[in-house]
Coordinates of C-alpha atoms in Angstrom, one line a residue:
Chain A
X411 CA -42.0 -1.6 -126.8
X412 CA -38.7 -3.5 -126.4
X413 CA -37.7 -5.1 -129.7
X414 CA -36.6 -8.3 -128.1
X415 CA -40.1 -9.1 -127.0
X416 CA -41.2 -9.5 -130.6
X417 CA -39.4 -12.8 -131.0
X418 CA -40.8 -15.9 -129.4
X419 CA -38.2 -18.0 -127.7
X420 CA -38.8 -21.2 -129.8
X421 CA -37.4 -19.7 -133.0
X422 CA -33.8 -20.2 -134.1
X423 CA -31.1 -17.6 -133.3
X424 CA -30.9 -16.4 -136.8
X425 CA -34.6 -16.0 -137.1
X426 CA -34.7 -14.1 -133.8
X427 CA -32.0 -11.7 -135.0
X428 CA -33.9 -11.1 -138.3
X429 CA -37.2 -10.5 -136.5
X430 CA -35.5 -8.2 -134.0
X431 CA -33.8 -6.2 -136.8
X432 CA -37.0 -5.8 -138.8
X433 CA -39.0 -5.0 -135.7
X434 CA -36.6 -2.3 -134.5
X435 CA -36.3 -0.7 -137.8
X436 CA -40.1 -0.6 -138.0
X437 CA -40.3 1.0 -134.6
X438 CA -37.7 3.5 -135.6
X439 CA -39.6 4.4 -138.7
X440 CA -42.8 4.7 -136.8
X441 CA -41.1 6.9 -134.2
X442 CA -39.6 9.1 -136.9
X443 CA -42.9 9.5 -138.7
X444 CA -44.7 10.3 -135.5
X445 CA -42.1 12.9 -134.7
X446 CA -42.5 14.5 -138.1
X447 CA -46.2 14.5 -137.5
X448 CA -45.8 16.1 -134.1
X449 CA -43.5 18.8 -135.5
X450 CA -46.0 19.5 -138.3
X451 CA -48.9 19.8 -135.9
X452 CA -46.9 22.1 -133.6
X453 CA -45.7 24.3 -136.4
X454 CA -49.3 24.6 -137.6
X455 CA -50.5 25.6 -134.1
X456 CA -47.6 28.1 -133.9
X457 CA -48.7 29.7 -137.2
X458 CA -52.2 30.1 -135.9
X459 CA -51.1 31.7 -132.7
X460 CA -48.6 34.0 -134.3
X461 CA -50.9 34.9 -137.1
X462 CA -52.5 37.9 -135.4
X463 CA -49.0 39.3 -134.6
X464 CA -47.9 38.8 -138.2
X465 CA -51.1 40.6 -139.3
X466 CA -50.1 43.5 -137.0
X467 CA -46.6 43.9 -138.4
X468 CA -47.8 43.4 -142.0
X469 CA -50.5 46.0 -141.6
X470 CA -48.1 48.4 -140.0
X471 CA -45.9 48.4 -143.2
X472 CA -48.7 48.8 -145.7
X473 CA -50.3 51.8 -147.4
X474 CA -53.8 52.7 -146.2
X475 CA -55.2 51.3 -149.5
X476 CA -53.5 48.0 -149.0
X477 CA -54.7 47.6 -145.4
X478 CA -58.2 48.2 -146.6
X479 CA -57.9 45.6 -149.4
X480 CA -59.8 42.4 -148.9
X481 CA -57.7 39.3 -149.7
X482 CA -59.8 36.7 -151.5
X483 CA -58.6 33.1 -151.6
X484 CA -55.6 31.5 -150.0
X485 CA -52.9 32.9 -152.3
X486 CA -54.0 36.5 -151.8
X487 CA -54.1 35.8 -148.1
X488 CA -50.5 34.8 -147.9
X489 CA -49.5 37.7 -150.1
X490 CA -51.3 40.0 -147.6
X491 CA -49.0 38.7 -144.9
X492 CA -45.8 39.7 -146.6
X493 CA -45.8 43.3 -147.7
X494 CA -43.8 43.4 -150.9
X495 CA -43.2 47.1 -150.6
X496 CA -42.7 47.9 -146.9
X497 CA -43.5 51.4 -145.9
X498 CA -41.3 52.0 -142.9
X499 CA -42.2 55.7 -143.0
X500 CA -45.5 54.7 -141.4
X501 CA -43.6 54.3 -138.1
X502 CA -42.0 57.7 -138.5
X503 CA -45.4 59.3 -139.2
X504 CA -47.1 57.5 -136.4
X505 CA -44.4 58.2 -133.8
X506 CA -44.0 61.9 -134.6
X507 CA -47.7 62.7 -134.6
X508 CA -47.7 62.4 -130.8
X509 CA -45.2 62.7 -128.1
X510 CA -44.3 59.0 -128.2
X511 CA -40.8 59.7 -126.9
X512 CA -42.2 61.3 -123.8
X513 CA -44.6 58.5 -123.2
X514 CA -41.8 55.9 -123.6
X515 CA -39.8 57.8 -121.1
X516 CA -42.6 57.9 -118.6
X517 CA -43.3 54.2 -119.1
X518 CA -39.7 53.3 -118.6
X519 CA -39.5 55.3 -115.4
X520 CA -42.6 53.5 -114.0
X521 CA -41.4 50.1 -115.2
X522 CA -37.9 50.5 -113.8
X523 CA -38.9 52.0 -110.4
X524 CA -41.8 49.5 -109.9
X525 CA -39.6 46.5 -110.7
X526 CA -36.8 47.6 -108.4
X527 CA -39.3 48.2 -105.6
X528 CA -40.9 44.8 -106.1
X529 CA -37.5 43.0 -106.3
X530 CA -36.3 44.6 -103.1
X531 CA -39.2 44.8 -100.8
X532 CA -40.8 41.7 -102.1
X533 CA -37.7 39.6 -101.6
X534 CA -37.4 41.0 -98.1
X535 CA -40.8 39.8 -97.1
X536 CA -40.3 36.5 -99.0
X537 CA -37.1 35.9 -97.1
X538 CA -38.8 36.5 -93.7
X539 CA -41.6 34.1 -94.7
X540 CA -39.3 31.4 -96.0
X541 CA -36.6 31.5 -93.3
X542 CA -37.3 33.4 -90.2
X543 CA -39.5 32.5 -87.2
X544 CA -41.7 35.3 -85.8
X545 CA -45.0 35.7 -84.0
X546 CA -47.9 36.3 -86.3
X547 CA -46.1 34.8 -89.3
X548 CA -48.8 32.3 -90.1
X549 CA -51.7 34.7 -90.0
X550 CA -49.7 37.3 -92.0
X551 CA -48.9 34.7 -94.7
X552 CA -52.5 33.6 -94.9
X553 CA -53.6 37.2 -95.2
X554 CA -51.0 37.7 -97.9
X555 CA -52.3 34.8 -100.0
X556 CA -55.9 35.8 -99.5
X557 CA -55.2 39.2 -101.1
X558 CA -54.6 37.3 -104.3
X559 CA -58.4 36.9 -104.5
X560 CA -59.1 40.6 -103.9
X561 CA -60.1 42.3 -107.1
X562 CA -58.0 45.4 -107.8
X563 CA -61.2 47.3 -108.4
X564 CA -62.3 47.1 -104.8
X565 CA -59.3 49.1 -103.6
X566 CA -59.1 51.2 -106.7
X567 CA -61.7 53.9 -105.9
X568 CA -60.4 54.6 -102.3
X569 CA -56.8 54.5 -103.5
X570 CA -57.6 57.1 -106.1
X571 CA -59.3 59.2 -103.4
X572 CA -56.3 58.8 -101.2
X573 CA -53.9 60.0 -103.9
X574 CA -56.1 62.9 -104.7
X575 CA -56.8 64.1 -101.2
X576 CA -53.4 63.6 -99.5
X577 CA -51.1 66.7 -100.1
X578 CA -48.4 65.8 -102.6
X579 CA -46.0 66.9 -105.3
X580 CA -48.3 67.5 -108.2
X581 CA -49.3 70.9 -109.6
X582 CA -52.7 70.4 -108.0
X583 CA -51.1 69.8 -104.7
X584 CA -51.9 66.1 -104.5
X585 CA -50.5 63.0 -106.1
X586 CA -52.6 62.6 -109.2
X587 CA -51.3 63.3 -112.7
X588 CA -47.8 62.2 -111.5
X589 CA -46.2 58.8 -111.9
X590 CA -46.1 58.3 -108.1
X591 CA -49.3 56.4 -107.8
X592 CA -48.1 53.9 -110.4
X593 CA -44.7 53.4 -108.6
X594 CA -45.3 53.8 -104.8
X595 CA -47.5 50.7 -104.2
X596 CA -44.8 48.5 -105.7
X597 CA -42.3 49.7 -103.0
X598 CA -44.5 48.1 -100.3
X599 CA -43.9 44.4 -100.9
X600 CA -44.8 44.4 -104.6
X601 CA -47.9 42.2 -104.1
X602 CA -48.8 38.8 -102.9
X603 CA -48.0 36.9 -106.1
X604 CA -44.4 37.9 -106.3
X605 CA -43.8 37.4 -102.5
X606 CA -45.3 33.9 -102.8
X607 CA -43.2 33.1 -105.9
X608 CA -40.0 34.2 -104.3
X609 CA -40.8 32.5 -100.9
X610 CA -41.3 29.2 -102.7
X611 CA -38.0 29.5 -104.4
X612 CA -36.1 30.6 -101.3
X613 CA -37.4 27.5 -99.6
X614 CA -35.6 25.3 -102.1
X615 CA -32.2 26.8 -101.2
X616 CA -30.6 24.5 -98.6
X617 CA -31.0 26.1 -95.1
X618 CA -27.6 24.7 -94.2
X619 CA -26.0 27.5 -96.2
X620 CA -27.6 30.1 -93.9
X621 CA -26.7 28.1 -90.8
X622 CA -23.0 27.8 -91.9
X623 CA -22.9 31.6 -92.5
X624 CA -24.4 32.3 -89.2
X625 CA -21.9 30.1 -87.5
X626 CA -19.3 32.4 -89.0
X627 CA -21.0 35.3 -87.4
X628 CA -23.2 36.6 -90.3
X629 CA -26.4 38.2 -89.2
X630 CA -29.9 37.6 -90.7
X631 CA -29.6 40.5 -93.1
X632 CA -26.2 39.2 -94.4
X633 CA -27.8 35.8 -95.0
X634 CA -30.6 37.4 -96.9
X635 CA -28.4 39.7 -99.0
X636 CA -25.2 37.7 -99.5
X637 CA -26.4 34.0 -99.4
X638 CA -30.1 33.8 -100.5
X639 CA -30.3 36.6 -103.1
X640 CA -27.2 35.6 -105.1
X641 CA -28.5 32.1 -105.4
X642 CA -31.9 33.2 -106.6
X643 CA -31.1 34.3 -110.1
X644 CA -33.9 32.4 -111.8
X645 CA -36.7 33.6 -109.6
X646 CA -35.5 37.2 -109.6
X647 CA -35.4 37.0 -113.4
X648 CA -38.9 35.6 -113.4
X649 CA -40.2 38.4 -111.2
X650 CA -38.3 41.0 -113.4
X651 CA -40.0 39.7 -116.5
X652 CA -43.5 39.6 -115.0
X653 CA -43.1 43.0 -113.4
X654 CA -41.7 44.5 -116.6
X655 CA -44.5 43.1 -118.7
X656 CA -47.4 44.0 -116.3
X657 CA -46.2 47.5 -115.7
X658 CA -45.4 48.2 -119.3
X659 CA -48.9 46.9 -120.3
X660 CA -50.8 48.4 -117.4
X661 CA -53.8 50.5 -118.6
X662 CA -56.4 51.0 -115.9
X663 CA -54.2 52.7 -113.3
X664 CA -52.7 55.2 -115.7
X665 CA -56.2 55.8 -117.1
X666 CA -57.4 56.8 -113.7
X667 CA -54.4 58.8 -112.5
X668 CA -52.8 60.5 -115.5
X669 CA -54.6 63.4 -117.1
X670 CA -52.3 65.6 -119.0
X671 CA -50.8 64.4 -122.2
X672 CA -47.1 64.9 -121.3
X673 CA -47.5 62.7 -118.2
X674 CA -49.1 59.7 -119.8
X675 CA -47.7 56.3 -120.4
X676 CA -47.5 54.4 -123.7
X677 CA -50.6 52.3 -123.0
X678 CA -52.7 55.4 -122.3
X679 CA -51.1 57.4 -125.2
X680 CA -51.8 54.6 -127.6
X681 CA -55.5 54.6 -126.5
X682 CA -55.8 58.4 -127.2
X683 CA -54.0 57.9 -130.5
X684 CA -56.6 55.3 -131.4
X685 CA -59.4 57.8 -130.5
X686 CA -58.0 60.4 -133.0
X687 CA -56.8 58.2 -135.8
X688 CA -59.5 55.6 -135.6
X689 CA -59.5 54.8 -139.4
X690 CA -55.8 55.2 -140.1
X691 CA -55.1 51.5 -139.5
X692 CA -51.6 51.6 -140.9
X693 CA -50.6 54.2 -138.3
X694 CA -52.5 52.5 -135.5
X695 CA -50.7 49.3 -136.2
X696 CA -47.3 50.9 -136.4
X697 CA -47.9 52.5 -133.0
X698 CA -49.2 49.3 -131.5
X699 CA -46.2 47.4 -133.0
X700 CA -43.8 49.9 -131.4
X701 CA -45.3 49.3 -128.0
X702 CA -45.2 45.5 -128.5
X703 CA -41.7 45.1 -129.7
X704 CA -39.9 45.9 -126.4
X705 CA -42.0 43.4 -124.5
X706 CA -41.2 40.7 -127.0
X707 CA -37.5 41.5 -126.8
X708 CA -37.4 41.4 -123.0
X709 CA -39.3 38.1 -123.1
X710 CA -37.0 36.6 -125.8
X711 CA -33.8 37.5 -124.0
X712 CA -34.9 36.4 -120.6
X713 CA -37.2 33.5 -121.4
X714 CA -34.7 30.8 -120.6
X715 CA -34.7 31.9 -116.9
X716 CA -38.3 32.4 -117.0
X717 CA -39.6 28.8 -117.0
X718 CA -36.8 27.7 -114.7
X719 CA -37.7 30.2 -112.0
X720 CA -41.3 29.1 -112.4
X721 CA -40.8 25.4 -112.2
X722 CA -38.2 25.6 -109.4
X723 CA -40.5 27.7 -107.3
X724 CA -42.9 24.9 -107.3
X725 CA -45.6 27.5 -107.9
X726 CA -47.7 24.7 -109.4
X727 CA -48.3 23.6 -105.8
X728 CA -46.6 20.2 -105.8
Chain B
X381 CA -30.7 39.9 -76.5
X382 CA -31.3 36.3 -77.4
X383 CA -30.9 34.9 -80.9
X384 CA -34.6 34.2 -81.0
X385 CA -35.3 37.9 -80.3
X386 CA -32.8 39.0 -82.9
X387 CA -34.4 36.7 -85.5
X388 CA -37.8 38.2 -84.7
X389 CA -36.7 41.8 -85.0
X390 CA -35.0 41.0 -88.3
X391 CA -38.1 39.4 -89.6
X392 CA -40.3 42.3 -88.6
X393 CA -37.9 44.7 -90.3
X394 CA -37.9 42.7 -93.5
X395 CA -41.7 42.4 -93.7
X396 CA -42.3 45.9 -92.5
X397 CA -42.8 47.4 -96.0
X398 CA -45.2 44.7 -96.9
X399 CA -47.2 45.1 -93.7
X400 CA -47.3 48.8 -94.3
X401 CA -48.4 48.2 -97.8
X402 CA -51.2 45.9 -96.7
X403 CA -52.5 48.5 -94.3
X404 CA -52.1 51.5 -96.6
X405 CA -53.1 50.0 -100.0
X406 CA -55.4 47.2 -99.0
X407 CA -56.9 47.3 -95.5
X408 CA -57.5 51.1 -95.3
X409 CA -58.9 51.3 -98.9
X410 CA -61.2 48.3 -98.2
X411 CA -62.5 49.9 -95.0
X412 CA -63.0 53.3 -96.8
X413 CA -64.7 51.6 -99.7
X414 CA -67.1 49.8 -97.4
X415 CA -67.9 53.0 -95.6
X416 CA -68.4 54.8 -99.0
X417 CA -70.7 52.1 -100.2
X418 CA -73.3 53.4 -97.7
X419 CA -72.9 57.0 -98.7
X420 CA -73.4 59.4 -101.5
X421 CA -70.4 61.4 -102.6
X422 CA -69.5 63.3 -105.8
X423 CA -65.8 63.9 -104.8
X424 CA -66.3 67.6 -104.1
X425 CA -69.2 68.1 -101.7
X426 CA -69.9 66.5 -98.4
X427 CA -70.1 62.8 -97.9
X428 CA -73.8 61.9 -97.2
X429 CA -74.7 58.7 -95.3
X430 CA -77.6 57.0 -97.1
X431 CA -77.8 53.7 -95.4
X432 CA -78.7 50.8 -97.7
X433 CA -79.9 53.0 -100.5
X434 CA -77.0 52.2 -102.9
X435 CA -77.5 48.5 -102.3
X436 CA -81.2 48.9 -103.0
X437 CA -80.5 50.9 -106.1
X438 CA -78.2 48.2 -107.4
X439 CA -81.0 45.7 -107.5
X440 CA -84.0 47.9 -108.4
X441 CA -83.1 51.1 -110.2
X442 CA -79.8 50.3 -112.0
X443 CA -80.8 48.3 -115.1
X444 CA -77.2 48.4 -116.4
X445 CA -76.1 46.6 -113.3
X446 CA -78.1 43.6 -114.2
X447 CA -77.0 43.8 -117.9
X448 CA -73.4 44.1 -117.0
X449 CA -73.6 41.2 -114.5
X450 CA -75.2 39.0 -117.1
X451 CA -72.6 39.9 -119.7
X452 CA -69.8 39.3 -117.3
X453 CA -71.3 35.9 -116.2
X454 CA -71.6 34.8 -119.8
X455 CA -68.1 35.8 -120.6
X456 CA -66.7 34.1 -117.5
X457 CA -68.7 30.9 -117.3
X458 CA -68.3 30.1 -121.0
X459 CA -64.8 31.6 -121.4
X460 CA -63.0 30.3 -118.4
X461 CA -63.6 26.5 -118.9
X462 CA -62.7 27.0 -122.6
X463 CA -59.5 28.9 -121.7
X464 CA -58.5 26.3 -119.2
X465 CA -59.1 23.3 -121.5
X466 CA -57.2 25.1 -124.3
X467 CA -54.3 26.0 -122.1
X468 CA -54.0 22.4 -121.0
X469 CA -54.2 21.2 -124.6
X470 CA -51.4 23.5 -125.6
X471 CA -49.3 22.6 -122.5
X472 CA -49.4 18.8 -123.3
X473 CA -47.2 18.8 -126.4
X474 CA -45.0 21.5 -124.8
X475 CA -44.0 19.2 -121.9
X476 CA -42.4 16.7 -124.3
X477 CA -38.7 16.5 -124.7
X478 CA -38.7 17.0 -128.5
X479 CA -35.7 18.9 -129.9
X480 CA -36.3 22.6 -130.2
X481 CA -39.3 22.5 -127.9
X482 CA -38.3 25.7 -126.2
X483 CA -38.9 27.6 -129.5
X484 CA -42.5 26.4 -129.5
X485 CA -42.9 27.3 -125.8
X486 CA -41.8 30.8 -126.7
X487 CA -44.0 31.1 -129.8
X488 CA -47.1 29.9 -128.0
X489 CA -46.5 32.1 -125.0
X490 CA -45.8 35.3 -126.9
X491 CA -49.5 36.3 -127.6
X492 CA -50.1 36.7 -123.9
X493 CA -47.3 39.2 -123.4
X494 CA -48.7 41.5 -126.1
X495 CA -49.8 44.7 -124.3
X496 CA -53.6 44.8 -123.7
X497 CA -54.0 48.1 -125.5
X498 CA -52.0 47.1 -128.5
X499 CA -53.8 43.8 -128.7
X500 CA -57.2 45.5 -128.4
X501 CA -56.3 47.8 -131.3
X502 CA -55.0 44.9 -133.3
X503 CA -58.2 42.9 -132.7
X504 CA -60.3 45.8 -133.9
X505 CA -58.6 45.4 -137.2
X506 CA -58.8 41.6 -137.1
X507 CA -62.6 41.8 -136.5
X508 CA -63.1 44.5 -139.2
X509 CA -66.2 43.5 -141.1
X510 CA -64.7 44.4 -144.5
X511 CA -61.0 43.6 -144.5
X512 CA -60.3 41.9 -141.1
X513 CA -58.3 38.8 -140.7
X514 CA -61.3 36.9 -139.2
X515 CA -63.6 37.4 -142.2
X516 CA -60.7 36.8 -144.6
X517 CA -60.1 33.3 -143.0
X518 CA -63.9 32.6 -143.1
X519 CA -63.9 33.7 -146.8
X520 CA -61.2 31.1 -147.6
X521 CA -63.4 28.3 -146.3
X522 CA -66.5 29.9 -147.9
X523 CA -68.3 31.0 -144.8
X524 CA -70.1 34.4 -145.1
X525 CA -68.5 37.3 -143.3
X526 CA -69.6 38.1 -139.7
X527 CA -70.1 41.3 -137.8
X528 CA -68.0 40.1 -134.8
X529 CA -67.7 42.8 -132.2
X530 CA -69.9 45.1 -134.2
X531 CA -72.8 42.6 -134.1
X532 CA -74.9 42.3 -131.0
X533 CA -75.2 38.6 -131.1
X534 CA -71.6 37.9 -132.0
X535 CA -69.9 40.4 -129.7
X536 CA -69.5 38.3 -126.6
X537 CA -68.4 35.2 -128.4
X538 CA -65.9 37.4 -130.3
X539 CA -64.5 38.6 -127.0
X540 CA -64.1 35.0 -125.8
X541 CA -62.4 33.9 -129.0
X542 CA -60.0 36.9 -128.7
X543 CA -59.2 36.0 -125.1
X544 CA -58.4 32.4 -126.1
X545 CA -55.5 33.9 -128.0
X546 CA -53.7 34.9 -124.8
X547 CA -54.0 31.8 -122.5
X548 CA -50.2 31.7 -122.3
X549 CA -50.0 32.3 -118.6
X550 CA -52.3 29.4 -117.8
X551 CA -50.4 27.3 -120.3
X552 CA -47.1 27.9 -118.6
X553 CA -48.6 27.0 -115.2
X554 CA -49.9 23.8 -116.6
X555 CA -46.5 23.1 -118.2
X556 CA -44.8 23.5 -114.9
X557 CA -47.3 21.1 -113.4
X558 CA -47.0 18.5 -116.1
X559 CA -43.2 18.5 -115.6
X560 CA -43.8 17.6 -112.0
X561 CA -45.6 14.4 -112.8
X562 CA -43.1 11.6 -112.1
X563 CA -42.1 9.6 -115.2
X564 CA -42.3 6.3 -113.2
X565 CA -46.1 6.6 -113.0
X566 CA -46.3 6.7 -116.8
X567 CA -43.9 3.8 -117.1
X568 CA -46.0 1.8 -114.6
X569 CA -49.2 2.6 -116.4
X570 CA -47.8 1.7 -119.7
X571 CA -46.5 -1.7 -118.4
X572 CA -50.1 -2.3 -117.2
X573 CA -51.2 -1.8 -120.8
X574 CA -52.6 1.7 -120.5
X575 CA -52.5 3.7 -123.8
X576 CA -51.9 7.4 -124.1
X577 CA -55.5 8.4 -123.6
X578 CA -55.9 6.3 -120.5
X579 CA -52.6 7.5 -119.1
X580 CA -53.9 11.0 -119.6
X581 CA -57.2 10.2 -118.0
X582 CA -55.9 8.2 -115.0
X583 CA -52.4 9.6 -114.4
X584 CA -52.0 13.1 -115.8
X585 CA -55.4 14.6 -115.0
X586 CA -55.6 13.5 -111.3
X587 CA -52.0 14.5 -110.7
X588 CA -52.3 18.0 -112.2
X589 CA -55.8 18.6 -110.7
X590 CA -54.4 21.1 -108.1
X591 CA -53.1 23.1 -111.0
X592 CA -56.3 22.8 -113.0
X593 CA -58.1 24.1 -109.9
X594 CA -55.6 26.9 -109.4
X595 CA -56.1 28.0 -113.1
X596 CA -59.9 27.8 -112.8
X597 CA -59.9 29.9 -109.6
X598 CA -57.4 32.5 -110.9
X599 CA -59.1 32.5 -114.3
X600 CA -62.5 33.2 -112.8
X601 CA -61.2 36.0 -110.6
X602 CA -59.5 37.6 -113.6
X603 CA -62.3 37.1 -116.0
X604 CA -64.9 38.8 -113.7
X605 CA -62.6 41.9 -114.0
X606 CA -62.4 42.2 -117.8
X607 CA -62.1 45.9 -118.6
X608 CA -59.4 47.1 -121.0
X609 CA -60.5 45.3 -124.1
X610 CA -64.1 46.3 -123.7
X611 CA -63.2 49.9 -122.9
X612 CA -61.0 50.3 -126.0
X613 CA -62.7 48.1 -128.6
X614 CA -66.5 48.5 -128.1
X615 CA -66.9 50.8 -125.0
X616 CA -69.7 48.5 -124.0
X617 CA -71.5 48.4 -127.3
X618 CA -73.2 47.3 -129.5
X619 CA -76.5 47.6 -127.6
X620 CA -74.7 47.2 -124.2
X621 CA -73.7 43.6 -125.2
X622 CA -70.1 44.1 -123.9
X623 CA -71.0 46.3 -121.0
X624 CA -69.0 44.3 -118.5
X625 CA -69.1 44.8 -114.7
X626 CA -65.9 46.7 -114.2
X627 CA -66.6 49.0 -117.2
X628 CA -70.0 49.8 -115.6
X629 CA -68.2 50.5 -112.3
X630 CA -65.5 52.6 -113.9
X631 CA -68.2 54.8 -115.6
X632 CA -70.0 55.3 -112.3
X633 CA -66.9 56.3 -110.5
X634 CA -64.9 58.3 -113.0
X635 CA -67.5 59.5 -115.5
X636 CA -70.6 60.0 -113.4
X637 CA -68.5 60.8 -110.3
X638 CA -70.8 58.6 -108.1
X639 CA -68.0 57.4 -105.8
X640 CA -70.5 56.0 -103.2
X641 CA -72.4 53.9 -105.6
X642 CA -69.2 52.8 -107.4
X643 CA -68.0 51.5 -104.0
X644 CA -71.2 49.6 -103.6
X645 CA -70.6 48.0 -107.0
X646 CA -67.0 47.2 -106.1
X647 CA -68.1 45.4 -102.9
X648 CA -70.8 43.7 -104.9
X649 CA -68.2 42.3 -107.3
X650 CA -66.0 41.3 -104.3
X651 CA -68.9 39.3 -102.8
X652 CA -69.7 37.7 -106.1
X653 CA -66.1 36.6 -106.6
X654 CA -65.9 35.3 -103.1
X655 CA -69.1 33.4 -103.6
X656 CA -68.0 31.7 -106.7
X657 CA -64.5 31.0 -105.4
X658 CA -66.1 29.5 -102.3
X659 CA -68.2 27.2 -104.5
X660 CA -65.1 26.2 -106.4
X661 CA -63.3 25.3 -103.2
X662 CA -66.3 23.3 -102.0
X663 CA -66.5 21.5 -105.3
X664 CA -62.8 20.9 -105.3
X665 CA -63.1 18.2 -102.6
X666 CA -64.7 16.0 -105.2
X667 CA -62.1 16.2 -107.9
X668 CA -58.9 17.8 -106.7
X669 CA -56.3 15.2 -105.7
X670 CA -53.6 16.1 -103.3
X671 CA -50.7 13.8 -102.6
X672 CA -50.1 13.0 -99.0
X673 CA -47.2 15.2 -97.9
X674 CA -44.4 13.5 -96.2
X675 CA -42.2 16.2 -94.7

């Protein structure tokens, strides 16, 4: 696409210059118009993908009558997306009908405790896999990766039985109907996916840094804690985001373990809310939106680390 | 103590929580689950060994097992290829260096972070036969309204359409892969006169094939385990059309309290997933391209 190539060598200099100028301005126009086209297409795709969320927020601010109105034609459709008279009191009504505050507190405890556990114990294992030599490392790593293929459902029933038969802190004398079963498993390595992600990232950090520190008398734990971890911001951020989102959104485990209303998490509470207010769409949408917003905020504020941690880990296997 | 020994001790201490976790939350539960799959147990009484009865029941007496397996297979084998293709299609423009591209990346990823419960509730409204978004859009282009998740022939396709909305995870993995394709290869192909389409076919596709493979494998494993949306939106209906495997398993364990049979179902699913993953790995030799590693 080099402009110079457009002019055959036999032409005069002036002719060459003219041809070059015309050709390059043509290419520029073509590249501008193709860029405009690209933006237009991408904006269109964005609108389609965001539409359901817009619908969610729009419905959460409407009166029940308006939610139930059927827009006909394209203008009424766009009007339906922008509530002219937003009813923010829907949120107050939805959130005070049920102990949403309590559910948010429970969810926050689970999310925070599980994420810290994953970051700590997961990065420990990842460091050993990335940096240290020990007998059985290969087989342990293969086992770790193969658990990625194991459906949660296979271990779910016996895990439930374990938490209900082993004596524990709950009122029934076991571990069910407490937040522990949702937190504890994350303090044991945090799962193969996170270990693998962090190991891949740790391996991109120059090993010479460790070696230099060891030369100065630092032990293996200092190298892990004071060299590797401080250099691993992007991947730790990625793990934090993933862990936050998956624990905030988790439904099946709370469904199995948490029985009494005051011990439930948002995901579970929202489901019971849906059972009771199944036709109050404006309230259901307000409650759903409330649960969605924190995840969106976390994602927006941390997303610039997110892709970086992902790409740099070479998770994509190249 | 030698340096080598110190290194080994440090390593074992660091992986100790994970090894414990593997034993406590994976190995032991799997063994217990396997043992339970040959027993009958309602949680309170004694555990009764019944040999292969549960496995026989799965294939002969339990009609819902066959139904749920069929539904799940439909959802997986139609849904996963569509997801993967759609995720790649979305990732392609996102890998360009256009100004402001990161806003598009965010916008296209956002649906997949929406909590499953919130999104299930939202999609009930979207699929509402009278005033849902889906029928509203159809109305604009003059297509008669559909019953979506409330219609027995439309229910599964409606679930697949809904799941297309949240392919963000796969999209990001494709994006990471696309950014790893060296620009020189495109330059070389373009000097040889290859247009965009041929570059995609002969440079991009082979080079990202390990990622496509990864997405297909992970997609299949995840898709076989669909639960939350079906539990909340349809609870298996209409006419058992969205009775998926894990929903059936959940009911056996936590509603009928048949922990033995539920374990049999769990192992059944595990074997099914292993089988199809194995097939994918065998098939991969034909189309997945790995660069020769020079370490």
